[in-house]
């Protein structure tokens, strides 16, 4: 569970998330931007990773202005270690918040994880980078389609100078193209597929759908391969989701021709889908994780639904307690109609998506519960066999134990035996048939059917609401309305998660 701004937390914190921008517009000073760091790493060089940067340097400056003590350099000696606020523990060397913010950006942040290349997620980074050159380039990491958009539409010497280290650019920025779903060649164990982006932070990214545009033109989104072998997951049948049979379903709209490109007929009916991303960010030391979405729409209305794959990836992590929080957008309240979602979520769809996640979590827990007795039984059988083998006198010949799980019985009339290649009769194995039965084997290999829903399947999970669009009128604040609607839906859904409305300057630790 989250600990906010110094509140006591029962578990040892592993990850800190600082909210630089919590909104989705229209005010440009409060758009999507976060800083993430492993707590145990302290405030060392490159220890902070930015996720999106619609705002950046100005937001860090404002936070420091509000939390630096008065009289720095006069009444308070420098250097000074901040005692409170999101940057508590950071040693600052200047009385100027702007100077200290520049130090944070220039020296402590090396990597920027970008969910998608819309201006409200990148503009702060783009503007700040040219003015704060350091001794090594900043790294933009994202899906190949995101990197391509930066190269083609941003750092192209038209919209902005080419600050990258490609195509004879200035070399202030370097690109890292992430493999969707993680690279199987990286990491081990629970960290398999995760890419290291700082000394103690690793990430894995998945693509999600952020709506579609009304133009009919060549696909630039989901169906244009972001890497070799990429396909639209909407065309794949889920083991627990029925496959649409309608010829006009999303999977048929986005199915490619045998050449890997849309045919003329397909191109005519095609709709351009906007890709976004969801990042699993993991503390490599503790294994604690947070899941952070960019802009995303519900699977139920998407032409390229992909949220299910993210939930199936998240479910085992929630079941084993390693995934502590989900940061997910909720741009509008429930008064927003489906035709005006523009690739975003509302409280009713947040709950709908979380219900899907809850089902996947129950399946994961059900599977773990079925596997654990087998593991326990095998351990007990092994221990019993070892105890029994020690109690049997070893007079040689066939009196010794045959295996850790079996003892050669005394041969008598009717004793079952099988001729072996070694020329003696193999003993009857003392392992019950149930342990090695085909039914048990299949039960452990094939995902079980969803169990009956229990209450509060997501208990202990923090759901942090981001990207709220302000209405700028005299009505109830958008964030208050959204939280109220979420809590009303939660009364019926009984998911058990805790909803937190993000705010600029907020510090959350997990």
Short mmCIF file of C-alpha atoms in Angstrom, two decimals:
data_model
loop_
_atom_site.label_atom_id
_atom_site.label_comp_id
_atom_site.label_asym_id
_atom_site.label_seq_id
_atom_site.Cartn_x
_atom_site.Cartn_y
_atom_site.Cartn_z
CA UNK A 1 0.00 0.00 0.00
CA UNK A 2 1.16 3.51 -0.70
CA UNK A 3 2.72 5.74 1.88
CA UNK A 4 2.02 9.38 1.10
CA UNK A 5 4.34 12.20 2.12
CA UNK A 6 5.94 10.61 5.15
CA UNK A 7 3.03 8.61 6.58
CA UNK A 8 4.19 5.44 8.33
CA UNK A 9 4.17 2.31 6.21
CA UNK A 10 4.19 -1.21 7.55
CA UNK A 11 6.48 -2.58 4.86
CA UNK A 12 9.92 -1.32 3.93
CA UNK A 13 9.52 1.10 0.99
CA UNK A 14 11.30 0.16 -2.22
CA UNK A 15 10.06 2.58 -4.88
CA UNK A 16 9.25 6.28 -4.78
CA UNK A 17 7.07 7.96 -7.41
CA UNK A 18 7.05 11.78 -7.52
CA UNK A 19 4.15 13.35 -9.39
CA UNK A 20 5.37 16.28 -11.49
CA UNK A 21 2.16 16.52 -13.52
CA UNK A 22 -1.10 14.75 -12.74
CA UNK A 23 -3.49 16.26 -15.28
CA UNK A 24 -4.43 15.72 -18.88
CA UNK A 25 -4.90 19.39 -19.75
CA UNK A 26 -6.05 21.86 -20.79
CA UNK A 27 -3.68 23.79 -18.47
CA UNK A 28 -0.19 23.24 -19.81
CA UNK A 29 1.54 23.50 -16.43
CA UNK A 30 -0.12 20.28 -15.21
CA UNK A 31 0.24 17.50 -17.76
CA UNK A 32 1.59 13.97 -17.43
CA UNK A 33 5.03 13.60 -15.85
CA UNK A 34 6.51 11.40 -13.12
CA UNK A 35 9.84 10.61 -11.54
CA UNK A 36 10.57 7.08 -10.27
CA UNK A 37 13.53 5.99 -8.17
CA UNK A 38 14.59 3.02 -6.02
CA UNK A 39 14.60 4.27 -2.43
CA UNK A 40 17.73 2.40 -1.35
CA UNK A 41 19.81 3.96 -4.11
CA UNK A 42 19.54 7.39 -2.57
CA UNK A 43 20.00 10.47 -4.74
CA UNK A 44 22.92 9.25 -6.82
CA UNK A 45 23.83 10.10 -10.38
CA UNK A 46 21.34 8.60 -12.82
CA UNK A 47 19.25 7.07 -10.02
CA UNK A 48 16.00 8.75 -11.13
CA UNK A 49 13.99 7.62 -14.17
CA UNK A 50 11.36 9.90 -15.70
CA UNK A 51 8.13 8.45 -17.02
CA UNK A 52 6.77 10.91 -19.58
CA UNK A 53 7.66 14.59 -19.37
CA UNK A 54 4.79 16.82 -20.42
CA UNK A 55 6.14 19.10 -17.72
CA UNK A 56 9.56 18.64 -16.20
CA UNK A 57 12.07 21.27 -15.05
CA UNK A 58 9.44 23.85 -14.10
CA UNK A 59 7.56 21.31 -11.98
CA UNK A 60 10.73 20.24 -10.15
CA UNK A 61 11.48 23.93 -9.52
CA UNK A 62 8.01 24.57 -8.05
CA UNK A 63 8.29 21.57 -5.71
CA UNK A 64 11.68 22.73 -4.46
CA UNK A 65 10.43 26.29 -4.00
CA UNK A 66 7.72 24.94 -1.71
CA UNK A 67 9.95 22.59 0.29
CA UNK A 68 13.36 24.31 0.56
CA UNK A 69 13.83 26.05 3.91
CA UNK A 70 13.95 29.82 3.97
CA UNK A 71 17.28 31.55 4.48
CA UNK A 72 19.46 29.07 2.59
CA UNK A 73 23.02 30.35 2.42
CA UNK A 74 22.39 32.81 5.25
CA UNK A 75 20.48 31.40 8.22
CA UNK A 76 20.80 27.85 6.89
CA UNK A 77 24.26 26.70 5.86
CA UNK A 78 24.98 25.19 2.45
CA UNK A 79 25.24 22.46 1.35
CA UNK A 80 21.97 21.44 2.99
CA UNK A 81 20.14 18.10 3.08
CA UNK A 82 16.40 18.55 2.57
CA UNK A 83 14.42 17.20 5.51
CA UNK A 84 10.93 17.15 4.00
CA UNK A 85 9.00 17.01 0.76
CA UNK A 86 9.36 14.67 -2.22
CA UNK A 87 13.11 15.36 -2.43
CA UNK A 88 13.80 14.70 1.26
CA UNK A 89 17.35 13.42 1.68
CA UNK A 90 18.68 15.30 -1.38
CA UNK A 91 21.72 17.47 -0.75
CA UNK A 92 21.34 20.88 -2.37
CA UNK A 93 24.12 23.41 -2.94
CA UNK A 94 22.29 26.59 -3.91
CA UNK A 95 19.69 28.88 -2.35
CA UNK A 96 18.01 28.99 -5.78
CA UNK A 97 15.30 26.39 -6.42
CA UNK A 98 15.87 26.77 -10.17
CA UNK A 99 19.57 25.97 -9.83
CA UNK A 100 18.86 22.95 -7.67
CA UNK A 101 16.17 21.76 -10.10
CA UNK A 102 18.65 22.05 -12.96
CA UNK A 103 21.08 19.90 -10.96
CA UNK A 104 18.39 17.22 -10.52
CA UNK A 105 17.57 17.19 -14.22
CA UNK A 106 21.15 17.39 -15.46
CA UNK A 107 22.79 14.87 -13.11
CA UNK A 108 20.20 12.62 -11.47
CA UNK A 109 17.96 11.81 -14.46
CA UNK A 110 19.44 9.93 -17.40
CA UNK A 111 16.50 7.96 -18.82
CA UNK A 112 13.06 9.06 -19.98
CA UNK A 113 10.47 6.33 -20.50
CA UNK A 114 7.93 7.65 -22.99
CA UNK A 115 4.49 6.03 -23.22
CA UNK A 116 3.53 7.74 -26.48
CA UNK A 117 4.63 10.85 -28.38
CA UNK A 118 1.68 13.20 -27.77
CA UNK A 119 2.69 16.71 -26.78
CA UNK A 120 1.19 16.57 -23.28
CA UNK A 121 3.61 13.71 -22.54
CA UNK A 122 6.83 14.98 -24.13
CA UNK A 123 6.86 18.80 -24.42
CA UNK A 124 8.76 19.46 -21.18
CA UNK A 125 11.52 17.05 -22.15
CA UNK A 126 11.81 18.49 -25.66
CA UNK A 127 12.13 22.08 -24.45
CA UNK A 128 14.38 21.35 -21.45
CA UNK A 129 16.95 19.19 -23.21
CA UNK A 130 18.46 21.85 -25.44
CA UNK A 131 18.96 24.21 -22.50
CA UNK A 132 20.56 21.73 -20.10
CA UNK A 133 23.37 19.91 -21.91
CA UNK A 134 25.35 17.59 -19.67
CA UNK A 135 28.37 15.35 -20.06
CA UNK A 136 26.37 12.42 -21.43
CA UNK A 137 23.28 12.20 -23.62
CA UNK A 138 19.79 11.77 -22.25
CA UNK A 139 18.19 8.48 -23.17
CA UNK A 140 14.67 8.29 -24.61
CA UNK A 141 13.30 4.75 -24.23
CA UNK A 142 10.08 3.56 -25.79
CA UNK A 143 8.44 1.31 -28.32
CA UNK A 144 9.98 1.54 -31.81
CA UNK A 145 6.86 3.37 -33.05
CA UNK A 146 7.39 6.03 -30.35
CA UNK A 147 11.06 6.47 -31.27
CA UNK A 148 10.12 6.71 -34.93
CA UNK A 149 7.68 9.51 -34.12
CA UNK A 150 10.39 11.46 -32.29
CA UNK A 151 12.76 11.10 -35.23
CA UNK A 152 10.20 11.92 -37.90
CA UNK A 153 8.03 14.54 -36.26
CA UNK A 154 9.94 16.17 -33.38
CA UNK A 155 13.73 16.13 -33.69
CA UNK A 156 13.60 16.69 -37.45
CA UNK A 157 15.14 20.21 -37.76
CA UNK A 158 11.67 21.55 -38.51
CA UNK A 159 9.57 21.28 -35.35
CA UNK A 160 12.76 21.19 -33.22
CA UNK A 161 16.47 20.78 -33.93
CA UNK A 162 17.75 17.25 -34.28
CA UNK A 163 19.24 16.83 -30.80
CA UNK A 164 19.71 13.08 -31.22
CA UNK A 165 22.87 11.14 -32.00
CA UNK A 166 21.37 9.86 -35.26
CA UNK A 167 21.34 11.46 -38.73
CA UNK A 168 24.16 13.89 -37.89
CA UNK A 169 22.30 15.33 -34.91
CA UNK A 170 23.69 17.26 -31.94
CA UNK A 171 24.16 14.15 -29.81
CA UNK A 172 22.30 15.36 -26.72
CA UNK A 173 19.80 12.50 -26.96
CA UNK A 174 20.16 8.79 -27.66
CA UNK A 175 17.32 6.44 -28.52
CA UNK A 176 16.60 3.06 -26.92
CA UNK A 177 14.03 0.97 -28.77
CA UNK A 178 12.34 -1.38 -26.34
CA UNK A 179 11.14 -4.88 -27.20
CA UNK A 180 7.44 -5.21 -26.50
CA UNK A 181 6.82 -7.75 -23.75
CA UNK A 182 10.49 -7.71 -22.80
CA UNK A 183 13.49 -9.39 -24.35
CA UNK A 184 13.75 -13.09 -23.38
CA UNK A 185 17.53 -12.74 -23.54
CA UNK A 186 17.60 -10.29 -20.62
CA UNK A 187 17.25 -10.95 -16.91
CA UNK A 188 16.70 -14.12 -14.93
CA UNK A 189 13.95 -15.59 -12.77
CA UNK A 190 11.20 -13.11 -11.90
CA UNK A 191 13.23 -10.39 -13.63
CA UNK A 192 13.38 -12.17 -16.97
CA UNK A 193 12.70 -9.85 -19.89
CA UNK A 194 13.30 -6.68 -17.89
CA UNK A 195 15.75 -4.07 -19.18
CA UNK A 196 17.99 -2.22 -16.72
CA UNK A 197 17.49 1.55 -17.00
CA UNK A 198 19.37 2.55 -13.84
CA UNK A 199 21.50 0.70 -11.31
CA UNK A 200 18.51 -0.73 -9.44
CA UNK A 201 15.56 -0.15 -11.81
CA UNK A 202 14.42 -2.45 -14.60
CA UNK A 203 11.46 -2.12 -16.96
CA UNK A 204 9.24 -4.11 -19.27
CA UNK A 205 6.84 -2.45 -21.72
CA UNK A 206 3.58 -3.47 -23.41
CA UNK A 207 1.66 -1.62 -26.09
CA UNK A 208 -1.96 -0.57 -25.51
CA UNK A 209 -4.53 1.24 -27.60
CA UNK A 210 -5.13 4.98 -27.29
CA UNK A 211 -8.04 5.22 -29.71
CA UNK A 212 -8.04 5.91 -33.42
CA UNK A 213 -8.18 8.90 -35.69
CA UNK A 214 -10.94 9.57 -38.19
CA UNK A 215 -8.65 9.69 -41.20
CA UNK A 216 -8.36 6.73 -43.55
CA UNK A 217 -4.74 6.26 -44.51
CA UNK A 218 -1.84 3.87 -44.20
CA UNK A 219 -1.59 2.42 -40.72
CA UNK A 220 0.90 4.17 -38.52
CA UNK A 221 -0.24 2.49 -35.32
CA UNK A 222 -0.93 -0.99 -34.11
CA UNK A 223 -0.73 -2.87 -37.39
CA UNK A 224 2.55 -1.41 -38.57
CA UNK A 225 5.11 -3.70 -37.00
CA UNK A 226 6.96 -2.16 -34.10
CA UNK A 227 9.43 -5.02 -34.34
CA UNK A 228 9.91 -8.10 -36.45
CA UNK A 229 7.25 -10.64 -35.71
CA UNK A 230 4.87 -8.15 -34.12
CA UNK A 231 1.20 -8.83 -34.60
CA UNK A 232 -2.03 -7.30 -33.38
CA UNK A 233 -3.02 -9.25 -30.28
CA UNK A 234 -6.67 -8.55 -30.97
CA UNK A 235 -6.45 -11.26 -33.61
CA UNK A 236 -5.42 -13.85 -31.04
CA UNK A 237 -7.91 -15.84 -29.02
CA UNK A 238 -7.50 -15.65 -25.26
CA UNK A 239 -7.93 -18.88 -23.33
CA UNK A 240 -10.59 -17.14 -21.25
CA UNK A 241 -12.00 -14.65 -23.75
CA UNK A 242 -14.27 -15.76 -26.63
CA UNK A 243 -13.00 -14.90 -30.08
CA UNK A 244 -15.23 -12.62 -32.09
CA UNK A 245 -16.71 -14.33 -35.13
CA UNK A 246 -18.18 -11.24 -36.76
CA UNK A 247 -16.45 -10.44 -40.03
CA UNK A 248 -16.49 -6.78 -39.09
CA UNK A 249 -14.85 -7.36 -35.70
CA UNK A 250 -11.66 -5.60 -34.68
CA UNK A 251 -9.51 -8.60 -35.50
CA UNK A 252 -10.75 -8.72 -39.09
CA UNK A 253 -10.29 -4.99 -39.55
CA UNK A 254 -6.64 -5.21 -38.55
CA UNK A 255 -5.69 -8.56 -40.07
CA UNK A 256 -2.82 -8.16 -42.50
CA UNK A 257 -2.33 -9.80 -45.84
CA UNK A 258 0.15 -12.65 -46.28
CA UNK A 259 2.86 -10.15 -47.24
CA UNK A 260 2.62 -8.46 -43.84
CA UNK A 261 0.99 -5.33 -45.32
CA UNK A 262 -2.68 -4.42 -45.72
CA UNK A 263 -4.21 -5.42 -49.01
CA UNK A 264 -5.96 -2.79 -51.12
CA UNK A 265 -9.35 -3.90 -49.84
CA UNK A 266 -8.11 -3.91 -46.26
CA UNK A 267 -6.49 -0.50 -46.67
CA UNK A 268 -9.77 0.94 -47.88
CA UNK A 269 -11.57 -0.04 -44.69
CA UNK A 270 -8.65 0.53 -42.34
CA UNK A 271 -8.68 2.82 -39.34
CA UNK A 272 -5.48 4.28 -37.93
CA UNK A 273 -4.93 3.17 -34.33
CA UNK A 274 -2.85 5.23 -31.92
CA UNK A 275 -0.44 3.20 -29.82
CA UNK A 276 0.41 3.95 -26.21
CA UNK A 277 2.34 1.95 -23.60
CA UNK A 278 2.16 0.42 -20.15
CA UNK A 279 5.41 0.05 -18.19
CA UNK A 280 6.18 -2.45 -15.44
CA UNK A 281 8.87 -0.69 -13.39
CA UNK A 282 10.72 -3.00 -11.00
CA UNK A 283 13.09 -2.43 -8.11
CA UNK A 284 15.78 -4.98 -8.93
CA UNK A 285 16.78 -5.44 -5.26
CA UNK A 286 13.40 -6.08 -3.62
CA UNK A 287 11.36 -7.17 -6.65
CA UNK A 288 8.70 -4.56 -5.85
CA UNK A 289 6.92 -3.20 -8.93
CA UNK A 290 4.54 -0.52 -10.12
CA UNK A 291 2.58 -0.60 -13.37
CA UNK A 292 2.26 2.78 -15.09
CA UNK A 293 -0.01 3.35 -18.07
CA UNK A 294 0.08 6.07 -20.65
CA UNK A 295 -3.20 7.15 -22.20
CA UNK A 296 -5.39 4.11 -22.80
CA UNK A 297 -8.91 3.20 -23.81
CA UNK A 298 -11.10 0.30 -22.61
CA UNK A 299 -10.84 -3.00 -24.46
CA UNK A 300 -14.62 -3.12 -24.78
CA UNK A 301 -14.69 -0.16 -27.17
CA UNK A 302 -11.24 -0.48 -28.74
CA UNK A 303 -10.60 -1.47 -32.34
CA UNK A 304 -7.31 -3.00 -31.18
CA UNK A 305 -7.90 -4.27 -27.63
CA UNK A 306 -4.70 -5.15 -25.76
CA UNK A 307 -5.35 -4.40 -22.10
CA UNK A 308 -6.09 -8.06 -21.34
CA UNK A 309 -2.49 -8.99 -22.10
CA UNK A 310 -1.26 -6.40 -19.59
CA UNK A 311 -3.68 -7.67 -16.92
CA UNK A 312 -2.56 -11.24 -17.48
CA UNK A 313 1.03 -10.12 -17.02
CA UNK A 314 0.12 -8.18 -13.88
CA UNK A 315 -2.08 -10.82 -12.21
CA UNK A 316 0.64 -13.20 -10.96
CA UNK A 317 2.56 -10.22 -9.59
CA UNK A 318 -0.49 -9.08 -7.63
CA UNK A 319 -1.11 -12.65 -6.47
CA UNK A 320 2.41 -12.96 -5.07
CA UNK A 321 2.41 -9.43 -3.64
CA UNK A 322 5.19 -7.93 -5.74
CA UNK A 323 3.02 -5.46 -7.73
CA UNK A 324 2.05 -2.70 -5.31
CA UNK A 325 0.35 -0.06 -7.46
CA UNK A 326 -1.19 0.70 -10.83
CA UNK A 327 -1.07 4.21 -12.25
CA UNK A 328 -3.87 4.51 -14.78
CA UNK A 329 -5.59 7.41 -16.49
CA UNK A 330 -9.18 8.51 -15.97
CA UNK A 331 -9.62 11.56 -18.16
CA UNK A 332 -13.36 12.12 -17.78
CA UNK A 333 -16.22 11.48 -15.40
CA UNK A 334 -19.05 9.14 -16.35
CA UNK A 335 -21.02 11.87 -18.11
CA UNK A 336 -18.64 11.54 -21.08
CA UNK A 337 -20.26 9.48 -23.82
CA UNK A 338 -18.45 6.71 -25.67
CA UNK A 339 -18.24 8.67 -28.91
CA UNK A 340 -16.28 11.38 -27.06
CA UNK A 341 -13.80 9.25 -25.17
CA UNK A 342 -11.03 9.96 -27.71
CA UNK A 343 -9.07 6.95 -26.52
CA UNK A 344 -9.47 7.58 -22.78
CA UNK A 345 -11.12 6.06 -19.71
CA UNK A 346 -13.95 7.05 -17.37
CA UNK A 347 -14.78 5.62 -13.92
CA UNK A 348 -17.22 3.05 -15.36
CA UNK A 349 -14.52 1.74 -17.66
CA UNK A 350 -11.85 1.81 -14.96
CA UNK A 351 -14.03 -0.53 -12.92
CA UNK A 352 -14.75 -2.66 -15.99
CA UNK A 353 -11.04 -3.09 -16.66
CA UNK A 354 -10.27 -3.76 -12.99
CA UNK A 355 -12.91 -6.49 -12.95
CA UNK A 356 -11.02 -8.19 -15.76
CA UNK A 357 -7.83 -7.82 -13.76
CA UNK A 358 -9.53 -9.18 -10.64
CA UNK A 359 -10.61 -12.30 -12.52
CA UNK A 360 -7.06 -12.83 -13.76
CA UNK A 361 -5.74 -12.39 -10.21
CA UNK A 362 -8.16 -15.01 -8.91
CA UNK A 363 -7.06 -17.40 -11.65
CA UNK A 364 -3.42 -16.78 -10.70
CA UNK A 365 -4.10 -17.37 -7.01
CA UNK A 366 -6.16 -20.48 -7.81
CA UNK A 367 -3.28 -21.86 -9.87
CA UNK A 368 -0.74 -21.12 -7.13
CA UNK A 369 -3.01 -22.75 -4.55
CA UNK A 370 -3.28 -25.90 -6.67
CA UNK A 371 0.46 -26.09 -7.22
CA UNK A 372 1.43 -25.56 -3.58
CA UNK A 373 -0.09 -28.82 -2.19
CA UNK A 374 1.75 -30.79 -4.86
CA UNK A 375 5.02 -29.13 -3.91
CA UNK A 376 4.31 -29.71 -0.22
CA UNK A 377 3.32 -33.35 -0.83
CA UNK A 378 6.48 -34.00 -2.82
CA UNK A 379 8.57 -32.52 -0.04
CA UNK A 380 6.79 -34.66 2.57
CA UNK A 381 7.13 -37.81 0.48
CA UNK A 382 10.82 -37.14 0.00
CA UNK A 383 11.33 -36.63 3.72
CA UNK A 384 9.34 -39.78 4.59
CA UNK A 385 11.30 -41.85 2.10
CA UNK A 386 14.59 -40.64 3.49
CA UNK A 387 13.49 -41.46 7.02
CA UNK A 388 12.29 -44.90 5.96
CA UNK A 389 15.47 -45.62 4.01
CA UNK A 390 17.52 -44.88 7.11
CA UNK A 391 15.40 -47.30 9.17
CA UNK A 392 15.82 -50.25 6.76
CA UNK A 393 18.92 -52.40 7.44
CA UNK A 394 21.30 -52.48 4.50
CA UNK A 395 22.38 -56.12 4.18
CA UNK A 396 23.20 -55.78 0.52
CA UNK A 397 21.47 -57.14 -2.54
CA UNK A 398 17.90 -56.06 -2.96
CA UNK A 399 17.42 -54.85 0.60
CA UNK A 400 18.62 -51.27 -0.12
CA UNK A 401 16.32 -48.48 -1.22
CA UNK A 402 15.72 -48.15 -4.92
CA UNK A 403 14.93 -44.42 -4.99
CA UNK A 404 14.19 -41.59 -2.58
CA UNK A 405 10.48 -42.16 -3.11
CA UNK A 406 10.30 -45.91 -2.96
CA UNK A 407 11.56 -48.92 -1.05
CA UNK A 408 11.91 -52.30 -2.73
CA UNK A 409 9.19 -54.41 -1.16
CA UNK A 410 9.67 -58.02 -0.20
CA UNK A 411 8.59 -60.08 -3.12
CA UNK A 412 5.63 -62.25 -2.39
CA UNK A 413 2.84 -63.94 -4.20
CA UNK A 414 0.92 -61.54 -6.36
CA UNK A 415 3.46 -58.78 -5.95
CA UNK A 416 3.30 -56.53 -9.03
CA UNK A 417 6.54 -56.36 -10.93
CA UNK A 418 7.89 -55.24 -14.26
CA UNK A 419 10.90 -56.72 -15.99
CA UNK A 420 13.68 -54.19 -16.37
CA UNK A 421 16.55 -53.91 -18.77
CA UNK A 422 18.97 -54.75 -15.96
CA UNK A 423 17.56 -58.28 -15.63
CA UNK A 424 15.82 -57.89 -12.30
CA UNK A 425 12.26 -57.09 -11.45
CA UNK A 426 11.50 -53.42 -10.90
CA UNK A 427 9.69 -52.74 -7.66
CA UNK A 428 6.24 -51.31 -7.30
CA UNK A 429 6.76 -47.58 -6.81
CA UNK A 430 5.27 -46.42 -3.56
CA UNK A 431 4.08 -43.12 -5.01
CA UNK A 432 0.28 -42.90 -5.20
CA UNK A 433 -1.18 -42.75 -8.67
CA UNK A 434 -2.80 -39.39 -7.90
CA UNK A 435 0.59 -37.68 -7.69
CA UNK A 436 1.70 -38.61 -11.17
CA UNK A 437 -1.70 -38.89 -12.85
CA UNK A 438 -2.38 -37.34 -16.23
CA UNK A 439 -5.21 -35.33 -14.71
CA UNK A 440 -2.86 -33.63 -12.25
CA UNK A 441 -0.31 -33.03 -14.96
CA UNK A 442 -2.86 -31.35 -17.21
CA UNK A 443 -4.28 -29.35 -14.31
CA UNK A 444 -0.83 -27.92 -13.69
CA UNK A 445 -0.13 -27.18 -17.35
CA UNK A 446 -3.48 -25.84 -18.60
CA UNK A 447 -4.90 -22.63 -17.04
CA UNK A 448 -7.84 -23.60 -14.80
CA UNK A 449 -11.29 -22.20 -15.32
CA UNK A 450 -11.97 -19.02 -13.36
CA UNK A 451 -13.12 -19.83 -9.82
CA UNK A 452 -16.14 -18.30 -8.22
CA UNK A 453 -15.53 -14.59 -7.56
CA UNK A 454 -14.58 -13.71 -4.00
CA UNK A 455 -14.90 -10.28 -2.48
CA UNK A 456 -11.95 -7.88 -2.44
CA UNK A 457 -9.67 -9.79 -4.86
CA UNK A 458 -7.51 -6.65 -5.29
CA UNK A 459 -7.16 -5.87 -1.61
CA UNK A 460 -3.83 -4.19 -0.87
CA UNK A 461 -3.45 -2.81 -4.40
CA UNK A 462 -3.21 0.97 -4.86
CA UNK A 463 -4.85 2.35 -8.01
CA UNK A 464 -3.51 5.84 -8.66
CA UNK A 465 -5.66 7.93 -10.99
CA UNK A 466 -3.74 10.15 -13.41
CA UNK A 467 -4.43 12.33 -16.48
CA UNK A 468 -7.64 13.93 -15.16
CA UNK A 469 -8.84 16.65 -17.52
CA UNK A 470 -9.94 19.77 -15.71
CA UNK A 471 -13.28 21.32 -16.64
CA UNK A 472 -12.36 24.89 -15.62
CA UNK A 473 -15.88 25.85 -14.58
CA UNK A 474 -17.68 26.53 -11.33
CA UNK A 475 -18.92 22.95 -11.00
CA UNK A 476 -17.43 20.26 -8.79
CA UNK A 477 -13.75 19.63 -9.47
CA UNK A 478 -13.22 16.87 -12.03
CA UNK A 479 -10.97 14.84 -9.74
CA UNK A 480 -13.51 14.95 -6.90
CA UNK A 481 -16.31 13.86 -9.23
CA UNK A 482 -14.22 11.02 -10.64
CA UNK A 483 -13.22 9.77 -7.19
CA UNK A 484 -16.84 9.85 -6.03
CA UNK A 485 -17.99 7.83 -9.02
CA UNK A 486 -15.18 5.30 -8.57
CA UNK A 487 -16.13 4.78 -4.93
CA UNK A 488 -19.80 4.31 -5.87
CA UNK A 489 -18.87 1.70 -8.48
CA UNK A 490 -16.56 0.03 -5.97
CA UNK A 491 -19.43 -0.52 -3.53
CA UNK A 492 -21.02 -2.89 -6.05
CA UNK A 493 -17.84 -4.34 -7.54
CA UNK A 494 -16.16 -5.10 -4.17
CA UNK A 495 -12.70 -5.16 -5.71
CA UNK A 496 -10.91 -4.11 -2.54
CA UNK A 497 -8.35 -1.78 -4.11
CA UNK A 498 -7.60 1.70 -2.79
CA UNK A 499 -8.13 4.63 -5.18
CA UNK A 500 -5.76 7.59 -4.97
CA UNK A 501 -6.21 10.76 -7.03
CA UNK A 502 -2.74 11.96 -8.00
CA UNK A 503 -1.75 15.58 -7.40
CA UNK A 504 1.22 17.63 -8.53
CA UNK A 505 4.00 17.56 -5.94
CA UNK A 506 2.77 14.31 -4.44
CA UNK A 507 5.23 11.65 -3.27
CA UNK A 508 4.13 8.02 -3.15
CA UNK A 509 6.28 5.17 -1.89
CA UNK A 510 5.62 1.48 -2.30
#
